[in-house]
PDB file of C-alpha atoms in Angstrom:
ATOM      1  CA  MET A   1     -10.700  -8.935  -2.217  1.00  0.00           C
ATOM      2  CA  ILE A   2      -8.531 -10.501  -4.892  1.00  0.00           C
ATOM      3  CA  ILE A   3      -7.486  -8.739  -8.089  1.00  0.00           C
ATOM      4  CA  ASN A   4      -6.103 -11.241 -10.596  1.00  0.00           C
ATOM      5  CA  SER A   5      -7.183  -9.789 -13.918  1.00  0.00           C
ATOM      6  CA  GLU A   6      -4.403  -8.224 -15.948  1.00  0.00           C
ATOM      7  CA  PHE A   7      -1.731  -9.234 -13.397  1.00  0.00           C
ATOM      8  CA  GLU A   8       1.028  -9.541 -16.028  1.00  0.00           C
ATOM      9  CA  GLU A   9       0.080  -6.193 -17.591  1.00  0.00           C
ATOM     10  CA  ILE A  10       0.047  -4.557 -14.162  1.00  0.00           C
ATOM     11  CA  CYS A  11       3.539  -5.935 -13.460  1.00  0.00           C
ATOM     12  CA  VAL A  12       4.928  -4.568 -16.744  1.00  0.00           C
ATOM     13  CA  LYS A  13       3.444  -1.111 -16.077  1.00  0.00           C
ATOM     14  CA  ALA A  14       4.646  -1.207 -12.473  1.00  0.00           C
ATOM     15  CA  LYS A  15       8.225  -2.001 -13.508  1.00  0.00           C
ATOM     16  CA  ILE A  16       8.307   0.956 -15.908  1.00  0.00           C
ATOM     17  CA  GLN A  17       6.743   3.262 -13.299  1.00  0.00           C
ATOM     18  CA  ALA A  18       9.146   2.134 -10.544  1.00  0.00           C
ATOM     19  CA  GLU A  19      12.183   2.644 -12.755  1.00  0.00           C
ATOM     20  CA  MET A  20      11.031   6.167 -13.627  1.00  0.00           C
ATOM     21  CA  MET A  21      10.353   7.019  -9.985  1.00  0.00           C
ATOM     22  CA  VAL A  22      13.870   5.986  -8.944  1.00  0.00           C
ATOM     23  CA  LYS A  23      15.413   7.674 -11.991  1.00  0.00           C
ATOM     24  CA  ASN A  24      13.604  10.892 -11.001  1.00  0.00           C
ATOM     25  CA  GLY A  25      14.997  10.798  -7.464  1.00  0.00           C
ATOM     26  CA  LEU A  26      12.556   8.768  -5.355  1.00  0.00           C
ATOM     27  CA  TYR A  27      13.813   9.070  -1.793  1.00  0.00           C
ATOM     28  CA  SER A  28      15.224   5.958  -0.106  1.00  0.00           C
ATOM     29  CA  ARG A  29      14.806   6.298   3.625  1.00  0.00           C
ATOM     30  CA  PHE A  30      16.590   2.936   4.004  1.00  0.00           C
ATOM     31  CA  LYS A  31      19.736   3.861   2.021  1.00  0.00           C
ATOM     32  CA  LEU A  32      19.011   1.005  -0.406  1.00  0.00           C
ATOM     33  CA  SER A  33      20.884   0.301  -3.618  1.00  0.00           C
ATOM     34  CA  LYS A  34      19.295   1.444  -6.877  1.00  0.00           C
ATOM     35  CA  THR A  35      18.226  -2.141  -7.652  1.00  0.00           C
ATOM     36  CA  SER A  36      16.628  -2.596  -4.211  1.00  0.00           C
ATOM     37  CA  ARG A  37      14.906   0.791  -4.490  1.00  0.00           C
ATOM     38  CA  ILE A  38      13.385  -0.233  -7.834  1.00  0.00           C
ATOM     39  CA  GLU A  39      12.236  -3.573  -6.367  1.00  0.00           C
ATOM     40  CA  LYS A  40      10.587  -1.829  -3.407  1.00  0.00           C
ATOM     41  CA  ALA A  41       8.905   0.786  -5.633  1.00  0.00           C
ATOM     42  CA  TYR A  42       7.851  -1.966  -8.072  1.00  0.00           C
ATOM     43  CA  LEU A  43       5.956  -3.829  -5.371  1.00  0.00           C
ATOM     44  CA  GLY A  44       4.156  -0.655  -4.292  1.00  0.00           C
ATOM     45  CA  CYS A  45       3.305   0.228  -7.878  1.00  0.00           C
ATOM     46  CA  ILE A  46       1.760  -3.220  -8.416  1.00  0.00           C
ATOM     47  CA  GLY A  47      -0.529  -2.621  -5.448  1.00  0.00           C
ATOM     48  CA  GLU A  48      -1.474   0.845  -6.624  1.00  0.00           C
ATOM     49  CA  LEU A  49      -2.174  -0.247 -10.198  1.00  0.00           C
ATOM     50  CA  ALA A  50      -4.283  -3.186  -9.012  1.00  0.00           C
ATOM     51  CA  PHE A  51      -6.288  -0.883  -6.747  1.00  0.00           C
ATOM     52  CA  GLU A  52      -6.678   1.558  -9.637  1.00  0.00           C
ATOM     53  CA  ASN A  53      -8.210  -1.287 -11.693  1.00  0.00           C
ATOM     54  CA  TYR A  54     -10.667  -1.867  -8.845  1.00  0.00           C
ATOM     55  CA  LEU A  55     -11.625   1.824  -8.747  1.00  0.00           C
ATOM     56  CA  LYS A  56     -12.154   1.847 -12.528  1.00  0.00           C
ATOM     57  CA  LYS A  57     -14.307  -1.294 -12.303  1.00  0.00           C
ATOM     58  CA  GLU A  58     -16.421   0.420  -9.635  1.00  0.00           C
ATOM     59  CA  ASN A  59     -16.632   3.644 -11.734  1.00  0.00           C
ATOM     60  CA  ILE A  60     -15.038   5.699  -8.955  1.00  0.00           C
ATOM     61  CA  ALA A  61     -13.495   8.999 -10.091  1.00  0.00           C
ATOM     62  CA  TYR A  62     -10.059   9.530  -8.569  1.00  0.00           C
ATOM     63  CA  ARG A  63      -6.867  11.472  -8.902  1.00  0.00           C
ATOM     64  CA  THR A  64      -3.363  10.131  -8.359  1.00  0.00           C
ATOM     65  CA  ASP A  65      -0.490  12.081  -6.832  1.00  0.00           C
ATOM     66  CA  LEU A  66       1.827  13.136  -9.622  1.00  0.00           C
ATOM     67  CA  THR A  67       4.713  14.086  -7.362  1.00  0.00           C
ATOM     68  CA  ASP A  68       7.927  15.109  -9.098  1.00  0.00           C
ATOM     69  CA  TYR A  69      10.520  13.059  -7.203  1.00  0.00           C
ATOM     70  CA  SER A  70      13.302  15.315  -8.425  1.00  0.00           C
ATOM     71  CA  THR A  71      11.876  18.029  -6.136  1.00  0.00           C
ATOM     72  CA  ASN A  72      10.024  16.025  -3.410  1.00  0.00           C
ATOM     73  CA  ASN A  73      11.096  13.026  -1.345  1.00  0.00           C
ATOM     74  CA  SER A  74       7.784  11.196  -1.375  1.00  0.00           C
ATOM     75  CA  ASP A  75       4.194  11.436  -2.500  1.00  0.00           C
ATOM     76  CA  GLU A  76       1.403  12.810  -0.345  1.00  0.00           C
ATOM     77  CA  PHE A  77      -1.154  10.096  -1.216  1.00  0.00           C
ATOM     78  CA  ASP A  78      -1.756   7.325  -3.722  1.00  0.00           C
ATOM     79  CA  PHE A  79      -5.344   8.236  -4.591  1.00  0.00           C
ATOM     80  CA  LEU A  80      -7.452  11.302  -3.901  1.00  0.00           C
ATOM     81  CA  ILE A  81     -11.202  10.699  -4.004  1.00  0.00           C
ATOM     82  CA  ASN A  82     -13.550  13.499  -2.993  1.00  0.00           C
ATOM     83  CA  ALA A  83     -10.767  15.212  -0.992  1.00  0.00           C
ATOM     84  CA  LYS A  84      -9.966  11.952   0.860  1.00  0.00           C
ATOM     85  CA  LYS A  85      -6.350  10.763   0.746  1.00  0.00           C
ATOM     86  CA  ILE A  86      -5.887   7.024   0.312  1.00  0.00           C
ATOM     87  CA  ASP A  87      -2.606   5.189   0.822  1.00  0.00           C
ATOM     88  CA  ILE A  88      -2.108   1.667  -0.602  1.00  0.00           C
ATOM     89  CA  LYS A  89       0.283  -0.617   1.280  1.00  0.00           C
ATOM     90  CA  VAL A  90       1.162  -4.079   0.005  1.00  0.00           C
ATOM     91  CA  ALA A  91       3.818  -6.606   0.929  1.00  0.00           C
ATOM     92  CA  LYS A  92       5.191  -9.499  -1.075  1.00  0.00           C
ATOM     93  CA  LYS A  93       3.512 -12.698   0.037  1.00  0.00           C
ATOM     94  CA  THR A  94       6.282 -15.177   0.796  1.00  0.00           C
ATOM     95  CA  THR A  95       4.369 -17.900   2.624  1.00  0.00           C
ATOM     96  CA  LYS A  96       1.849 -20.507   1.497  1.00  0.00           C
ATOM     97  CA  SER A  97      -0.389 -19.441   4.387  1.00  0.00           C
ATOM     98  CA  THR A  98      -3.494 -17.474   3.669  1.00  0.00           C
ATOM     99  CA  PRO A  99      -3.331 -13.976   5.209  1.00  0.00           C
ATOM    100  CA  SER A 100      -5.039 -13.944   8.585  1.00  0.00           C
ATOM    101  CA  ASP A 101      -6.306 -11.631  11.294  1.00  0.00           C
ATOM    102  CA  ASN A 102      -3.227 -12.545  13.370  1.00  0.00           C
ATOM    103  CA  TRP A 103      -0.745 -11.113  10.876  1.00  0.00           C
ATOM    104  CA  THR A 104       0.647  -7.727  11.881  1.00  0.00           C
ATOM    105  CA  TYR A 105       1.367  -4.678   9.768  1.00  0.00           C
ATOM    106  CA  GLY A 106       3.747  -1.870  10.554  1.00  0.00           C
ATOM    107  CA  TYR A 107       2.863   1.541   9.157  1.00  0.00           C
ATOM    108  CA  PRO A 108       5.947   3.786   9.178  1.00  0.00           C
ATOM    109  CA  GLU A 109       5.651   6.483  11.806  1.00  0.00           C
ATOM    110  CA  GLU A 110       7.524   8.957   9.572  1.00  0.00           C
ATOM    111  CA  GLN A 111       4.762   8.656   6.931  1.00  0.00           C
ATOM    112  CA  LYS A 112       2.369  10.383   9.343  1.00  0.00           C
ATOM    113  CA  PRO A 113      -0.669   8.090   9.160  1.00  0.00           C
ATOM    114  CA  ASN A 114      -2.969  10.807  10.513  1.00  0.00           C
ATOM    115  CA  THR A 115      -2.498  12.697   7.207  1.00  0.00           C
ATOM    116  CA  LYS A 116      -4.200   9.845   5.302  1.00  0.00           C
ATOM    117  CA  HIS A 117      -7.947   9.369   5.471  1.00  0.00           C
ATOM    118  CA  PHE A 118      -7.745   5.668   4.613  1.00  0.00           C
ATOM    119  CA  VAL A 119      -5.011   3.051   4.295  1.00  0.00           C
ATOM    120  CA  ILE A 120      -5.613  -0.134   2.300  1.00  0.00           C
ATOM    121  CA  ILE A 121      -3.535  -3.157   3.331  1.00  0.00           C
ATOM    122  CA  GLY A 122      -2.789  -6.089   1.036  1.00  0.00           C
ATOM    123  CA  TRP A 123      -0.266  -8.406  -0.560  1.00  0.00           C
ATOM    124  CA  VAL A 124       1.188  -9.389  -3.933  1.00  0.00           C
ATOM    125  CA  ASP A 125       1.356 -13.114  -4.657  1.00  0.00           C
ATOM    126  CA  PHE A 126       3.702 -13.720  -7.589  1.00  0.00           C
ATOM    127  CA  ASN A 127       3.075 -17.494  -7.493  1.00  0.00           C
ATOM    128  CA  LEU A 128      -0.697 -17.244  -7.869  1.00  0.00           C
ATOM    129  CA  LYS A 129      -0.389 -14.033  -9.928  1.00  0.00           C
ATOM    130  CA  HIS A 130      -2.744 -11.855  -7.996  1.00  0.00           C
ATOM    131  CA  VAL A 131      -2.969  -8.910  -5.638  1.00  0.00           C
ATOM    132  CA  GLY A 132      -5.090  -9.272  -2.536  1.00  0.00           C
ATOM    133  CA  PHE A 133      -6.511  -6.467  -0.441  1.00  0.00           C
ATOM    134  CA  TYR A 134      -7.281  -7.691   3.070  1.00  0.00           C
ATOM    135  CA  GLY A 135      -8.975  -4.588   4.387  1.00  0.00           C
ATOM    136  CA  TRP A 136      -8.787  -0.915   5.222  1.00  0.00           C
ATOM    137  CA  ILE A 137      -8.321   1.346   8.228  1.00  0.00           C
ATOM    138  CA  THR A 138      -8.313   5.083   8.848  1.00  0.00           C
ATOM    139  CA  GLY A 139      -5.057   6.940   9.328  1.00  0.00           C
ATOM    140  CA  ILE A 140      -6.359   8.308  12.620  1.00  0.00           C
ATOM    141  CA  GLU A 141      -6.889   4.758  13.913  1.00  0.00           C
ATOM    142  CA  ILE A 142      -3.345   3.790  12.886  1.00  0.00           C
ATOM    143  CA  GLN A 143      -1.943   6.802  14.763  1.00  0.00           C
ATOM    144  CA  HIS A 144      -3.241   5.335  18.040  1.00  0.00           C
ATOM    145  CA  PHE A 145      -1.411   2.016  17.711  1.00  0.00           C
ATOM    146  CA  PRO A 146       1.920   1.658  19.531  1.00  0.00           C
ATOM    147  CA  VAL A 147       5.158   2.429  17.733  1.00  0.00           C
ATOM    148  CA  VAL A 148       7.492  -0.564  17.693  1.00  0.00           C
ATOM    149  CA  SER A 149      10.797  -1.551  16.099  1.00  0.00           C
ATOM    150  CA  LYS A 150      10.103  -5.286  15.700  1.00  0.00           C
ATOM    151  CA  ASN A 151       7.207  -7.068  13.966  1.00  0.00           C
ATOM    152  CA  GLY A 152       5.114  -8.744  16.632  1.00  0.00           C
ATOM    153  CA  PHE A 153       3.934 -11.651  14.454  1.00  0.00           C
ATOM    154  CA  ALA A 154       6.908 -12.594  12.285  1.00  0.00           C
ATOM    155  CA  GLY A 155       9.620 -11.251  14.600  1.00  0.00           C
ATOM    156  CA  TYR A 156      11.709  -9.351  12.038  1.00  0.00           C
ATOM    157  CA  SER A 157      13.068  -5.879  12.808  1.00  0.00           C
ATOM    158  CA  TYR A 158      11.554  -2.876  11.076  1.00  0.00           C
ATOM    159  CA  LYS A 159      13.993  -0.512   9.375  1.00  0.00           C
ATOM    160  CA  THR A 160      12.230   2.488  10.949  1.00  0.00           C
ATOM    161  CA  PRO A 161       9.736   2.827  13.854  1.00  0.00           C
ATOM    162  CA  ASN A 162       6.244   1.653  12.877  1.00  0.00           C
ATOM    163  CA  HIS A 163       2.718   1.902  14.245  1.00  0.00           C
ATOM    164  CA  GLU A 164       1.878  -1.790  14.403  1.00  0.00           C
ATOM    165  CA  PHE A 165      -1.554  -3.432  14.354  1.00  0.00           C
ATOM    166  CA  LYS A 166      -3.043  -6.834  13.637  1.00  0.00           C
ATOM    167  CA  TRP A 167      -4.734  -7.401  10.313  1.00  0.00           C
ATOM    168  CA  GLY A 168      -7.797  -8.374  12.335  1.00  0.00           C
ATOM    169  CA  VAL A 169      -8.540  -4.708  13.092  1.00  0.00           C
ATOM    170  CA  LEU A 170      -8.918  -3.977   9.375  1.00  0.00           C
ATOM    171  CA  ASN A 171     -12.403  -3.409   8.035  1.00  0.00           C
ATOM    172  CA  LYS A 172     -12.868  -6.014   5.286  1.00  0.00           C
ATOM    173  CA  ASP A 173     -16.054  -4.489   3.882  1.00  0.00           C
ATOM    174  CA  PHE A 174     -15.000  -2.700   0.700  1.00  0.00           C
ATOM    175  CA  LYS A 175     -18.598  -1.708  -0.072  1.00  0.00           C
ATOM    176  CA  GLU A 176     -18.526   0.300   3.177  1.00  0.00           C
ATOM    177  CA  PHE A 177     -15.180   1.782   2.119  1.00  0.00           C
ATOM    178  CA  LEU A 178     -16.690   2.893  -1.184  1.00  0.00           C
ATOM    179  CA  ALA A 179     -19.687   4.399   0.622  1.00  0.00           C
ATOM    180  CA  ARG A 180     -17.346   6.401   2.857  1.00  0.00           C
ATOM    181  CA  ILE A 181     -15.281   7.854  -0.016  1.00  0.00           C
ATOM    182  CA  VAL A 182     -18.005   8.809  -2.488  1.00  0.00           C
TER     183      VAL A 182
END
């Protein structure tokens, strides 16, 4: 599923949101510089805002976590829909390759995937100016994948231990996702 409408507007909003999150004490588990923390939060905010546009288009009522980062290290969820916690995870697309079932994703063990009902996995492509959502998976399913320290597809080291799985295990049917949350 590709979201390309309002990409520039989403990026502007995401930049403002990321800067406020870091200013208000967003926790950096990687000990990153302020600039790097903003960049990381910015990417996540783009994914969340794009997914929010999708929910609005589908007329899905939702709530976002309004965590005060001056008192909490991280948020509990990105979206709450009918008591179901949804976490949006995107990465910056840096290759010309189309995402595939062979790509792997590492979900940070410390973020306790079993506390999320659903996790949506996608990417941000700044060249084509869109956000893509490849599929979704339950937090319980993620919890059962092995914890590793190195990405099995690309070979880079994770900064923290991650439950890793191939993108091929993701359910790509977003109509089914909507049916399960409403």
